[in-house]
């Protein structure tokens, strides 16, 4: 809980540091003092092949089912959906990250943990690197759809 | 992106700097270049070599993969011998690869690698290699660089004149070096003459899958079939074998098999053999031989015992075999890229003899025979002779070719490579080797399309060339630049012992087809555990099966209880990684076998028989991540009669 809060603060600072955020974004929130910060003001899409993802209003159930199958096969040795394991719990991940960021993390984790601030901080926290399980873009997209069906993170 | 650009431009700079290096080579003269040998074998850090060289590991039984021009060693592929590093022949999956009709044979003497060809050109699909001692032929898949098939050769002994492939990899051919009774029986050794036989085996290769099948054997007289090569181009359809001991001596061969002025090259018309086979002219005889196949789907090998073989008798099949007299116990039997010249190097002869394929056909057409041996016509030496390279050196052994009509022959006794011209037979150049060279290899140099550029000489003796390592010295090869008129010695490089023969080709024929990981979805191993949640332990009497997974950096499960002394514990371990170059290993204290080394997506099994009560750790043996040292677990072993139930967990779950 505490560490997560710390990470968010650092994130915001580092976003300033990069100077990529425009001046008039809602960064003011961070100085508004004490309140829980839910989102990072600048859209962080991550680094990798994905620059835009269209999400449907409703969940594509068959795509999500395929995503779950892939997730169970290639990810559950490190991730659970209800608690921290080798990697973070993935409940609520679609709320804390942009869809593009999630797909880039799945498809391009080496560069993400080396160069993307959010991923870097995660790596510091979890010490083990996120594995590249060689999913195709289509497969990563279906895993993202599955993530949308997960409940919000209870601990957040 | 940016990084890649910088690396690229740096590479371009580096490539450009030596300047004369590349440009000069095309020029054909060599004198000015002989000073920059170091530069010509230097492959900058991170850069790749231009050629693969597959150098047989001789009496190690393995096949070594080197790069040229650097000579760097990339991998030793286990073929005929157990290899603890890779668990080959130790894990349950690969033990069947080493089964034979004599039982489990964990070693062989690997001699002659040859690469698959399409239309006479190396195609980079498979590498074949022979086991000399317990006759076998292996196929290595060059997508995975793993041995995927081994077939035993019955009725053979000293499987030396093998394994050579025909122009479209129709057959891989194996001739016996030792004459033996066929079928084997209890008989006096000195009744060898006329009774022992020499089997020439034609193993058909499936053009799609590469799978081998012993199609037929030609049962020739009991001479020693030493070396072989297929015809190519116009001589495609023929196969040539050198013979020695046409005396059929059975003792003190160094004297008694050196009596005849000439031995033979046996010319076998295998297209004719196919016709005889189709006509049913074969006899079927019982023969036990193992056929071992590794499946990429189950990551496991199976061994099948075969029980018969089809035999063609040349005395009953006119036109199948002819003998070409060739001076003095010929060893090397090499066919030039055009298919016209058949080079026979008489070990004890002062000259290198070259036969003409056209003249041979002519002599056959005109039935110009000089008698026969066991019903096989002997042609007249003068009628088939194309020419001789006169006194080029002492102890000629093997010849390979470049694309410009030159031949390169090794001389064992005078320790040198001699370059000579096909057709004029004149010697162009000679360079010493250090020392006592056996085979040589030019990439593609035994095919229709030699790629040239380099020549690798494989030496039998190194003496003072390297820092000494006790009585047993370094094994060694030497690299020569052959782009100029004169050969230039570029480097010495150490090899696995002994570097017997080699095959080479441009890296581009192999590199793009590499398997990088095994896909979990395609894993059909009967004991695979594809998801961590399916990890479990099952008891079946005294056998305990651990279905285990591994990923950076933990095993599931990593705590196991309920195992008892006297149990036989099978660890079936699946590596759940799906990224390139993330293998994990595993071993258990006191296991009477090797570690496992498991590639991403693969399942392997080792057996542990706990002997003592206690809590015993296992761990990952391949440094896999920053938390590799944490990749460990425990098995609790209770006394034989204990009632502790089977229990397994990871992090308490
Ligand atoms: Cu490991």
Coordinates of C-alpha atoms in Angstrom, one line a residue, chain B residues 155-156 176 178-180 182 196-200 218-223 225:
Chain B
X155 CA 26.1 -57.1 -41.5
X156 CA 28.8 -54.4 -41.1
X176 CA 31.9 -51.8 -44.2
X178 CA 36.0 -55.0 -42.1
X179 CA 35.0 -58.1 -44.0
X180 CA 32.9 -60.3 -41.7
X182 CA 27.4 -62.8 -43.1
X196 CA 33.8 -63.1 -45.4
X197 CA 31.6 -60.5 -47.0
X198 CA 31.6 -56.7 -47.4
X199 CA 28.1 -55.1 -47.2
X200 CA 27.4 -51.8 -48.9
X218 CA 24.8 -55.0 -51.8
X219 CA 26.8 -58.0 -50.6
X220 CA 30.3 -57.6 -52.2
X221 CA 33.5 -59.6 -51.6
X222 CA 35.2 -59.3 -48.2
X223 CA 37.6 -56.5 -49.1
X225 CA 35.8 -50.7 -48.1

